[in-house]
Amino acid sequence: MAIRHVEPYSDEWLHQPSRYVSRVVEELGAEAGGWWEGPCEPREATIRLADGAALVWDEESGWRLGRLVAGEAGGRTELTGVRYLGNGLVPRPERVPEALRDARAGLGSSTAWRPCYRSHRNCRDGFDVALDYYTASASAPGALSGSR
């Protein structure tokens, strides 16, 4: 696979995290009650969970869990009782459900302290290559199709 960088702030770049998030939604199964993309700077996505909580991913600190206060497509999601899942900025989708269980129990690498893995201002730091992996794998033969 050739390395391909996506032009920052293009439509493709703005929606680049969506395939990764849709893979996480697939792994969560019935626990995920829907999801939406948020704003950029940093790019963000929210997954509403069946119990009224939400998982929010952003390109600086990864996944966080909390009780959903407010949120809608295109807007910043507000949570209370936030706990960050840990395991890096883009943990493999199949690892997120276990990290979610750990965060709910206050175990593992989850924390109340916000990690900062990168700045969204560093548009050309190679992060787009990591996200592009999920876009490329979506077009591979036998890949699962995502939905919102």
mmCIF file with all atom_site columns, C-alpha atoms in Angstrom:
data_model
loop_
_atom_site.group_PDB
_atom_site.id
_atom_site.type_symbol
_atom_site.label_atom_id
_atom_site.label_alt_id
_atom_site.label_comp_id
_atom_site.label_asym_id
_atom_site.label_entity_id
_atom_site.label_seq_id
_atom_site.pdbx_PDB_ins_code
_atom_site.Cartn_x
_atom_site.Cartn_y
_atom_site.Cartn_z
_atom_site.occupancy
_atom_site.B_iso_or_equiv
_atom_site.pdbx_formal_charge
_atom_site.auth_seq_id
_atom_site.auth_comp_id
_atom_site.auth_asym_id
_atom_site.auth_atom_id
_atom_site.pdbx_PDB_model_num
ATOM 1   C CA . MET A 1 1   ? 0.000   0.000  0.000  1.00 0.00 ? 1   MET A CA 1
ATOM 2   C CA . ALA A 1 2   ? 1.392   3.405  -0.963 1.00 0.00 ? 2   ALA A CA 1
ATOM 3   C CA . ILE A 1 3   ? 1.618   6.109  1.678  1.00 0.00 ? 3   ILE A CA 1
ATOM 4   C CA . ARG A 1 4   ? -0.821  8.870  0.887  1.00 0.00 ? 4   ARG A CA 1
ATOM 5   C CA . HIS A 1 5   ? -1.232  12.153 2.741  1.00 0.00 ? 5   HIS A CA 1
ATOM 6   C CA . VAL A 1 6   ? -4.603  13.893 2.718  1.00 0.00 ? 6   VAL A CA 1
ATOM 7   C CA . GLU A 1 7   ? -4.690  17.644 2.165  1.00 0.00 ? 7   GLU A CA 1
ATOM 8   C CA . PRO A 1 8   ? -5.569  19.346 5.485  1.00 0.00 ? 8   PRO A CA 1
ATOM 9   C CA . TYR A 1 9   ? -9.031  20.964 5.652  1.00 0.00 ? 9   TYR A CA 1
ATOM 10  C CA . SER A 1 10  ? -10.216 19.302 2.431  1.00 0.00 ? 10  SER A CA 1
ATOM 11  C CA . ASP A 1 11  ? -13.590 17.514 2.580  1.00 0.00 ? 11  ASP A CA 1
ATOM 12  C CA . GLU A 1 12  ? -11.755 14.185 2.596  1.00 0.00 ? 12  GLU A CA 1
ATOM 13  C CA . TRP A 1 13  ? -9.599  15.309 5.544  1.00 0.00 ? 13  TRP A CA 1
ATOM 14  C CA . LEU A 1 14  ? -12.599 16.618 7.511  1.00 0.00 ? 14  LEU A CA 1
ATOM 15  C CA . HIS A 1 15  ? -14.423 13.285 7.197  1.00 0.00 ? 15  HIS A CA 1
ATOM 16  C CA . GLN A 1 16  ? -11.350 11.054 7.431  1.00 0.00 ? 16  GLN A CA 1
ATOM 17  C CA . PRO A 1 17  ? -12.031 9.880  11.034 1.00 0.00 ? 17  PRO A CA 1
ATOM 18  C CA . SER A 1 18  ? -15.524 8.629  10.108 1.00 0.00 ? 18  SER A CA 1
ATOM 19  C CA . ARG A 1 19  ? -14.410 5.211  8.848  1.00 0.00 ? 19  ARG A CA 1
ATOM 20  C CA . TYR A 1 20  ? -12.382 4.577  11.990 1.00 0.00 ? 20  TYR A CA 1
ATOM 21  C CA . VAL A 1 21  ? -15.329 5.594  14.192 1.00 0.00 ? 21  VAL A CA 1
ATOM 22  C CA . SER A 1 22  ? -17.752 3.436  12.183 1.00 0.00 ? 22  SER A CA 1
ATOM 23  C CA . ARG A 1 23  ? -15.441 0.437  12.772 1.00 0.00 ? 23  ARG A CA 1
ATOM 24  C CA . VAL A 1 24  ? -15.584 1.126  16.532 1.00 0.00 ? 24  VAL A CA 1
ATOM 25  C CA . VAL A 1 25  ? -19.399 1.332  16.320 1.00 0.00 ? 25  VAL A CA 1
ATOM 26  C CA . GLU A 1 26  ? -19.426 -2.090 14.610 1.00 0.00 ? 26  GLU A CA 1
ATOM 27  C CA . GLU A 1 27  ? -17.313 -3.518 17.440 1.00 0.00 ? 27  GLU A CA 1
ATOM 28  C CA . LEU A 1 28  ? -19.630 -2.055 20.098 1.00 0.00 ? 28  LEU A CA 1
ATOM 29  C CA . GLY A 1 29  ? -22.658 -3.683 18.448 1.00 0.00 ? 29  GLY A CA 1
ATOM 30  C CA . ALA A 1 30  ? -25.996 -3.140 20.225 1.00 0.00 ? 30  ALA A CA 1
ATOM 31  C CA . GLU A 1 31  ? -24.300 -1.000 22.874 1.00 0.00 ? 31  GLU A CA 1
ATOM 32  C CA . ALA A 1 32  ? -23.892 1.802  20.304 1.00 0.00 ? 32  ALA A CA 1
ATOM 33  C CA . GLY A 1 33  ? -27.091 3.742  19.732 1.00 0.00 ? 33  GLY A CA 1
ATOM 34  C CA . GLY A 1 34  ? -25.865 5.887  16.852 1.00 0.00 ? 34  GLY A CA 1
ATOM 35  C CA . TRP A 1 35  ? -23.083 8.340  16.162 1.00 0.00 ? 35  TRP A CA 1
ATOM 36  C CA . TRP A 1 36  ? -22.258 11.672 14.581 1.00 0.00 ? 36  TRP A CA 1
ATOM 37  C CA . GLU A 1 37  ? -19.294 13.731 13.464 1.00 0.00 ? 37  GLU A CA 1
ATOM 38  C CA . GLY A 1 38  ? -18.504 16.862 15.434 1.00 0.00 ? 38  GLY A CA 1
ATOM 39  C CA . PRO A 1 39  ? -16.564 19.965 14.493 1.00 0.00 ? 39  PRO A CA 1
ATOM 40  C CA . CYS A 1 40  ? -12.902 20.208 13.623 1.00 0.00 ? 40  CYS A CA 1
ATOM 41  C CA . GLU A 1 41  ? -10.023 21.844 15.492 1.00 0.00 ? 41  GLU A CA 1
ATOM 42  C CA . PRO A 1 42  ? -9.839  19.194 16.812 1.00 0.00 ? 42  PRO A CA 1
ATOM 43  C CA . ARG A 1 43  ? -11.854 16.777 14.680 1.00 0.00 ? 43  ARG A CA 1
ATOM 44  C CA . GLU A 1 44  ? -14.326 14.949 16.900 1.00 0.00 ? 44  GLU A CA 1
ATOM 45  C CA . ALA A 1 45  ? -16.927 12.171 16.729 1.00 0.00 ? 45  ALA A CA 1
ATOM 46  C CA . THR A 1 46  ? -19.498 11.010 19.288 1.00 0.00 ? 46  THR A CA 1
ATOM 47  C CA . ILE A 1 47  ? -21.051 7.584  19.825 1.00 0.00 ? 47  ILE A CA 1
ATOM 48  C CA . ARG A 1 48  ? -24.230 7.576  21.912 1.00 0.00 ? 48  ARG A CA 1
ATOM 49  C CA . LEU A 1 49  ? -24.332 4.486  24.127 1.00 0.00 ? 49  LEU A CA 1
ATOM 50  C CA . ALA A 1 50  ? -27.448 2.522  25.074 1.00 0.00 ? 50  ALA A CA 1
ATOM 51  C CA . ASP A 1 51  ? -27.181 3.476  28.760 1.00 0.00 ? 51  ASP A CA 1
ATOM 52  C CA . GLY A 1 52  ? -27.279 7.260  28.133 1.00 0.00 ? 52  GLY A CA 1
ATOM 53  C CA . ALA A 1 53  ? -23.515 7.692  28.258 1.00 0.00 ? 53  ALA A CA 1
ATOM 54  C CA . ALA A 1 54  ? -21.402 8.626  25.255 1.00 0.00 ? 54  ALA A CA 1
ATOM 55  C CA . LEU A 1 55  ? -17.965 7.908  23.860 1.00 0.00 ? 55  LEU A CA 1
ATOM 56  C CA . VAL A 1 56  ? -16.255 10.868 22.242 1.00 0.00 ? 56  VAL A CA 1
ATOM 57  C CA . TRP A 1 57  ? -13.125 10.600 20.116 1.00 0.00 ? 57  TRP A CA 1
ATOM 58  C CA . ASP A 1 58  ? -10.957 13.533 19.165 1.00 0.00 ? 58  ASP A CA 1
ATOM 59  C CA . GLU A 1 59  ? -7.696  13.760 17.293 1.00 0.00 ? 59  GLU A CA 1
ATOM 60  C CA . GLU A 1 60  ? -5.723  15.061 20.282 1.00 0.00 ? 60  GLU A CA 1
ATOM 61  C CA . SER A 1 61  ? -6.718  12.867 23.228 1.00 0.00 ? 61  SER A CA 1
ATOM 62  C CA . GLY A 1 62  ? -8.423  9.786  21.759 1.00 0.00 ? 62  GLY A CA 1
ATOM 63  C CA . TRP A 1 63  ? -11.511 8.248  23.387 1.00 0.00 ? 63  TRP A CA 1
ATOM 64  C CA . ARG A 1 64  ? -13.320 9.532  26.468 1.00 0.00 ? 64  ARG A CA 1
ATOM 65  C CA . LEU A 1 65  ? -16.421 8.263  28.235 1.00 0.00 ? 65  LEU A CA 1
ATOM 66  C CA . GLY A 1 66  ? -18.964 10.343 30.107 1.00 0.00 ? 66  GLY A CA 1
ATOM 67  C CA . ARG A 1 67  ? -22.615 11.048 30.740 1.00 0.00 ? 67  ARG A CA 1
ATOM 68  C CA . LEU A 1 68  ? -24.025 12.887 27.712 1.00 0.00 ? 68  LEU A CA 1
ATOM 69  C CA . VAL A 1 69  ? -25.124 16.438 28.581 1.00 0.00 ? 69  VAL A CA 1
ATOM 70  C CA . ALA A 1 70  ? -25.486 17.863 25.061 1.00 0.00 ? 70  ALA A CA 1
ATOM 71  C CA . GLY A 1 71  ? -24.384 17.040 21.563 1.00 0.00 ? 71  GLY A CA 1
ATOM 72  C CA . GLU A 1 72  ? -25.447 16.963 17.944 1.00 0.00 ? 72  GLU A CA 1
ATOM 73  C CA . ALA A 1 73  ? -23.912 16.562 14.504 1.00 0.00 ? 73  ALA A CA 1
ATOM 74  C CA . GLY A 1 74  ? -21.466 19.350 13.747 1.00 0.00 ? 74  GLY A CA 1
ATOM 75  C CA . GLY A 1 75  ? -21.332 20.603 17.350 1.00 0.00 ? 75  GLY A CA 1
ATOM 76  C CA . ARG A 1 76  ? -19.017 20.000 20.269 1.00 0.00 ? 76  ARG A CA 1
ATOM 77  C CA . THR A 1 77  ? -20.309 17.249 22.614 1.00 0.00 ? 77  THR A CA 1
ATOM 78  C CA . GLU A 1 78  ? -20.554 18.012 26.328 1.00 0.00 ? 78  GLU A CA 1
ATOM 79  C CA . LEU A 1 79  ? -20.007 15.242 28.884 1.00 0.00 ? 79  LEU A CA 1
ATOM 80  C CA . THR A 1 80  ? -19.882 15.025 32.674 1.00 0.00 ? 80  THR A CA 1
ATOM 81  C CA . GLY A 1 81  ? -17.904 12.520 34.721 1.00 0.00 ? 81  GLY A CA 1
ATOM 82  C CA . VAL A 1 82  ? -15.313 12.135 31.979 1.00 0.00 ? 82  VAL A CA 1
ATOM 83  C CA . ARG A 1 83  ? -12.882 9.233  31.961 1.00 0.00 ? 83  ARG A CA 1
ATOM 84  C CA . TYR A 1 84  ? -10.311 8.806  29.154 1.00 0.00 ? 84  TYR A CA 1
ATOM 85  C CA . LEU A 1 85  ? -9.939  5.258  27.850 1.00 0.00 ? 85  LEU A CA 1
ATOM 86  C CA . GLY A 1 86  ? -6.189  5.318  27.295 1.00 0.00 ? 86  GLY A CA 1
ATOM 87  C CA . ASN A 1 87  ? -4.518  2.902  24.872 1.00 0.00 ? 87  ASN A CA 1
ATOM 88  C CA . GLY A 1 88  ? -3.392  5.659  22.523 1.00 0.00 ? 88  GLY A CA 1
ATOM 89  C CA . LEU A 1 89  ? -4.961  7.990  20.026 1.00 0.00 ? 89  LEU A CA 1
ATOM 90  C CA . VAL A 1 90  ? -6.291  5.414  17.565 1.00 0.00 ? 90  VAL A CA 1
ATOM 91  C CA . PRO A 1 91  ? -6.573  2.084  19.389 1.00 0.00 ? 91  PRO A CA 1
ATOM 92  C CA . ARG A 1 92  ? -7.611  -0.812 17.196 1.00 0.00 ? 92  ARG A CA 1
ATOM 93  C CA . PRO A 1 93  ? -11.425 -0.861 16.997 1.00 0.00 ? 93  PRO A CA 1
ATOM 94  C CA . GLU A 1 94  ? -11.646 -4.365 18.490 1.00 0.00 ? 94  GLU A CA 1
ATOM 95  C CA . ARG A 1 95  ? -9.847  -3.102 21.623 1.00 0.00 ? 95  ARG A CA 1
ATOM 96  C CA . VAL A 1 96  ? -12.258 -0.249 22.362 1.00 0.00 ? 96  VAL A CA 1
ATOM 97  C CA . PRO A 1 97  ? -15.078 -2.348 23.951 1.00 0.00 ? 97  PRO A CA 1
ATOM 98  C CA . GLU A 1 98  ? -12.670 -3.772 26.543 1.00 0.00 ? 98  GLU A CA 1
ATOM 99  C CA . ALA A 1 99  ? -11.186 -0.315 27.191 1.00 0.00 ? 99  ALA A CA 1
ATOM 100 C CA . LEU A 1 100 ? -14.756 0.964  27.649 1.00 0.00 ? 100 LEU A CA 1
ATOM 101 C CA . ARG A 1 101 ? -15.448 -1.735 30.263 1.00 0.00 ? 101 ARG A CA 1
ATOM 102 C CA . ASP A 1 102 ? -12.219 -0.810 32.060 1.00 0.00 ? 102 ASP A CA 1
ATOM 103 C CA . ALA A 1 103 ? -13.103 2.899  32.030 1.00 0.00 ? 103 ALA A CA 1
ATOM 104 C CA . ARG A 1 104 ? -16.555 2.188  33.470 1.00 0.00 ? 104 ARG A CA 1
ATOM 105 C CA . ALA A 1 105 ? -14.893 0.195  36.264 1.00 0.00 ? 105 ALA A CA 1
ATOM 106 C CA . GLY A 1 106 ? -12.085 2.747  36.746 1.00 0.00 ? 106 GLY A CA 1
ATOM 107 C CA . LEU A 1 107 ? -9.467  0.129  35.842 1.00 0.00 ? 107 LEU A CA 1
ATOM 108 C CA . GLY A 1 108 ? -6.715  -0.460 33.316 1.00 0.00 ? 108 GLY A CA 1
ATOM 109 C CA . SER A 1 109 ? -5.170  2.489  31.541 1.00 0.00 ? 109 SER A CA 1
ATOM 110 C CA . SER A 1 110 ? -8.282  4.673  31.865 1.00 0.00 ? 110 SER A CA 1
ATOM 111 C CA . THR A 1 111 ? -7.852  7.984  33.660 1.00 0.00 ? 111 THR A CA 1
ATOM 112 C CA . ALA A 1 112 ? -9.695  11.150 34.619 1.00 0.00 ? 112 ALA A CA 1
ATOM 113 C CA . TRP A 1 113 ? -6.704  13.135 33.346 1.00 0.00 ? 113 TRP A CA 1
ATOM 114 C CA . ARG A 1 114 ? -6.796  14.250 29.721 1.00 0.00 ? 114 ARG A CA 1
ATOM 115 C CA . PRO A 1 115 ? -3.909  12.844 27.683 1.00 0.00 ? 115 PRO A CA 1
ATOM 116 C CA . CYS A 1 116 ? -2.594  14.928 24.810 1.00 0.00 ? 116 CYS A CA 1
ATOM 117 C CA . TYR A 1 117 ? -1.035  12.696 22.162 1.00 0.00 ? 117 TYR A CA 1
ATOM 118 C CA . ARG A 1 118 ? -0.723  15.409 19.516 1.00 0.00 ? 118 ARG A CA 1
ATOM 119 C CA . SER A 1 119 ? -1.983  18.865 18.581 1.00 0.00 ? 119 SER A CA 1
ATOM 120 C CA . HIS A 1 120 ? -4.610  19.270 15.887 1.00 0.00 ? 120 HIS A CA 1
ATOM 121 C CA . ARG A 1 121 ? -2.506  22.182 14.621 1.00 0.00 ? 121 ARG A CA 1
ATOM 122 C CA . ASN A 1 122 ? 0.175   19.712 13.421 1.00 0.00 ? 122 ASN A CA 1
ATOM 123 C CA . CYS A 1 123 ? -1.704  18.861 10.226 1.00 0.00 ? 123 CYS A CA 1
ATOM 124 C CA . ARG A 1 124 ? 1.311   17.348 8.487  1.00 0.00 ? 124 ARG A CA 1
ATOM 125 C CA . ASP A 1 125 ? 2.613   15.104 11.271 1.00 0.00 ? 125 ASP A CA 1
ATOM 126 C CA . GLY A 1 126 ? 1.611   11.813 9.598  1.00 0.00 ? 126 GLY A CA 1
ATOM 127 C CA . PHE A 1 127 ? -1.561  11.263 11.623 1.00 0.00 ? 127 PHE A CA 1
ATOM 128 C CA . ASP A 1 128 ? -3.597  11.285 8.408  1.00 0.00 ? 128 ASP A CA 1
ATOM 129 C CA . VAL A 1 129 ? -1.701  8.156  7.338  1.00 0.00 ? 129 VAL A CA 1
ATOM 130 C CA . ALA A 1 130 ? -2.924  6.298  10.452 1.00 0.00 ? 130 ALA A CA 1
ATOM 131 C CA . LEU A 1 131 ? -6.527  7.316  9.743  1.00 0.00 ? 131 LEU A CA 1
ATOM 132 C CA . ASP A 1 132 ? -6.165  6.533  6.038  1.00 0.00 ? 132 ASP A CA 1
ATOM 133 C CA . TYR A 1 133 ? -5.495  2.899  6.994  1.00 0.00 ? 133 TYR A CA 1
ATOM 134 C CA . TYR A 1 134 ? -9.181  2.573  7.945  1.00 0.00 ? 134 TYR A CA 1
ATOM 135 C CA . THR A 1 135 ? -10.323 4.252  4.748  1.00 0.00 ? 135 THR A CA 1
ATOM 136 C CA . ALA A 1 136 ? -8.119  1.947  2.654  1.00 0.00 ? 136 ALA A CA 1
ATOM 137 C CA . SER A 1 137 ? -9.231  -1.153 4.562  1.00 0.00 ? 137 SER A CA 1
ATOM 138 C CA . ALA A 1 138 ? -12.865 -0.186 3.945  1.00 0.00 ? 138 ALA A CA 1
ATOM 139 C CA . SER A 1 139 ? -12.330 -0.520 0.201  1.00 0.00 ? 139 SER A CA 1
ATOM 140 C CA . ALA A 1 140 ? -10.494 -3.850 0.451  1.00 0.00 ? 140 ALA A CA 1
ATOM 141 C CA . PRO A 1 141 ? -12.266 -7.021 -0.705 1.00 0.00 ? 141 PRO A CA 1
ATOM 142 C CA . GLY A 1 142 ? -14.414 -8.453 2.082  1.00 0.00 ? 142 GLY A CA 1
ATOM 143 C CA . ALA A 1 143 ? -14.341 -5.241 4.152  1.00 0.00 ? 143 ALA A CA 1
ATOM 144 C CA . LEU A 1 144 ? -17.296 -4.447 6.360  1.00 0.00 ? 144 LEU A CA 1
ATOM 145 C CA . SER A 1 145 ? -19.478 -1.530 5.367  1.00 0.00 ? 145 SER A CA 1
ATOM 146 C CA . GLY A 1 146 ? -20.174 1.098  8.023  1.00 0.00 ? 146 GLY A CA 1
ATOM 147 C CA . SER A 1 147 ? -23.308 3.085  8.719  1.00 0.00 ? 147 SER A CA 1
ATOM 148 C CA . ARG A 1 148 ? -24.246 6.007  10.857 1.00 0.00 ? 148 ARG A CA 1
#
